[in-house]
XYZ file of C-alpha atoms in Angstrom:
86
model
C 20.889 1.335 5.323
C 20.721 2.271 1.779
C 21.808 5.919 -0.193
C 20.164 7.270 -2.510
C 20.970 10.703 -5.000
C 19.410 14.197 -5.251
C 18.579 14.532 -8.876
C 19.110 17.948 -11.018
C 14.890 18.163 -10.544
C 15.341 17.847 -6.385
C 13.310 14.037 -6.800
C 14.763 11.509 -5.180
C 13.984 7.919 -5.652
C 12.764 6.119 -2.685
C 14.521 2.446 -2.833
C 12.339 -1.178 -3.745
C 12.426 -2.133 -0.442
C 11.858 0.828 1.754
C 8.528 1.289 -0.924
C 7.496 -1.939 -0.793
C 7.863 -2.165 3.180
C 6.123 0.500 4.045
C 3.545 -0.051 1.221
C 4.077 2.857 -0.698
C 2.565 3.233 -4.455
C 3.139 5.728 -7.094
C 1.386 9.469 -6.256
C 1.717 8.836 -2.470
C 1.939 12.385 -0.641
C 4.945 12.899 2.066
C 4.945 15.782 4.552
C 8.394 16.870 4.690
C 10.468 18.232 8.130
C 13.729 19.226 8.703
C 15.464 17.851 11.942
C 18.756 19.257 12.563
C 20.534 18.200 9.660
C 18.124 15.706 8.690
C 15.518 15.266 6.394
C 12.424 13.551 7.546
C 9.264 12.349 4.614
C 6.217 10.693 6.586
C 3.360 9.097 4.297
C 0.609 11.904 4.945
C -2.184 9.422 4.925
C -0.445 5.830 6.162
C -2.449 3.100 4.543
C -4.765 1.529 6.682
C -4.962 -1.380 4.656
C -2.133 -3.715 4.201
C -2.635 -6.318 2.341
C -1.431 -9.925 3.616
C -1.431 -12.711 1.218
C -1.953 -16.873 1.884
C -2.524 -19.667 0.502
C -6.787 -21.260 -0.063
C -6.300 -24.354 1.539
C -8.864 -25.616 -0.292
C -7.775 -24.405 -3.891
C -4.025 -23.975 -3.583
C -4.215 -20.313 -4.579
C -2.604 -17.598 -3.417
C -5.542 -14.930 -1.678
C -5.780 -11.926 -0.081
C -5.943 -12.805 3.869
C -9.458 -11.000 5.371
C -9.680 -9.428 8.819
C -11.525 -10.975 11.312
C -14.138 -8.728 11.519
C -14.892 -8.460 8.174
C -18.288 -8.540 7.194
C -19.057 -11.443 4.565
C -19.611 -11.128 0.765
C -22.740 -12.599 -0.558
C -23.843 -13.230 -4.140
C -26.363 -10.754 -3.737
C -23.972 -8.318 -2.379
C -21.795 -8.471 -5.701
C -24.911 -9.049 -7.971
C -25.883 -5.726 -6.556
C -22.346 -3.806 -7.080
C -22.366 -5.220 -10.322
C -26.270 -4.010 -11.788
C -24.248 -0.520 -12.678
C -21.682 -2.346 -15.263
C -22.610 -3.541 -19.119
């Protein structure tokens, strides 16, 4: 368990490792209870998307891991996401 201070503003800074575990980014929204003498923040949209990272066996890179059921990218798939830039 880790502590953390009340600033003069009432912001308190959510440590590294609770942020980066629960995959929080800056501007993320918290609904905030009281329980007895507790305070309680839950993300109020949880991210549905974590991402998971491995290594291309093929290239050696480090990639973002894809669900199962995700539907493959084609060239013409990106070709056509792509007609709208310069």
């Amino acid at each position: 368990m880790t502590t953390t201070t009340l600033s003069s503003k009432g912001q308190v800074v959510l440590p590294r490792l609770v942020r980066s575990k629960l995959h929080l980014a800056p501007g993320t929204r918290f609904l905030c209870e009281i329980q007895g003498d507790s305070v309680i923040l839950t993300p109020e949209h949880p991210r549905r998307f974590v991402r998971e990272y491995v290594t291309d066996p093929d290239t050696g890179l480090r990639v973002t891991k894809v669900s199962d059921d995700a539907e493959p990218v084609t060239t013409e798939m990106v070709k056509a996401l792509l007609e709208d830039y310069p």
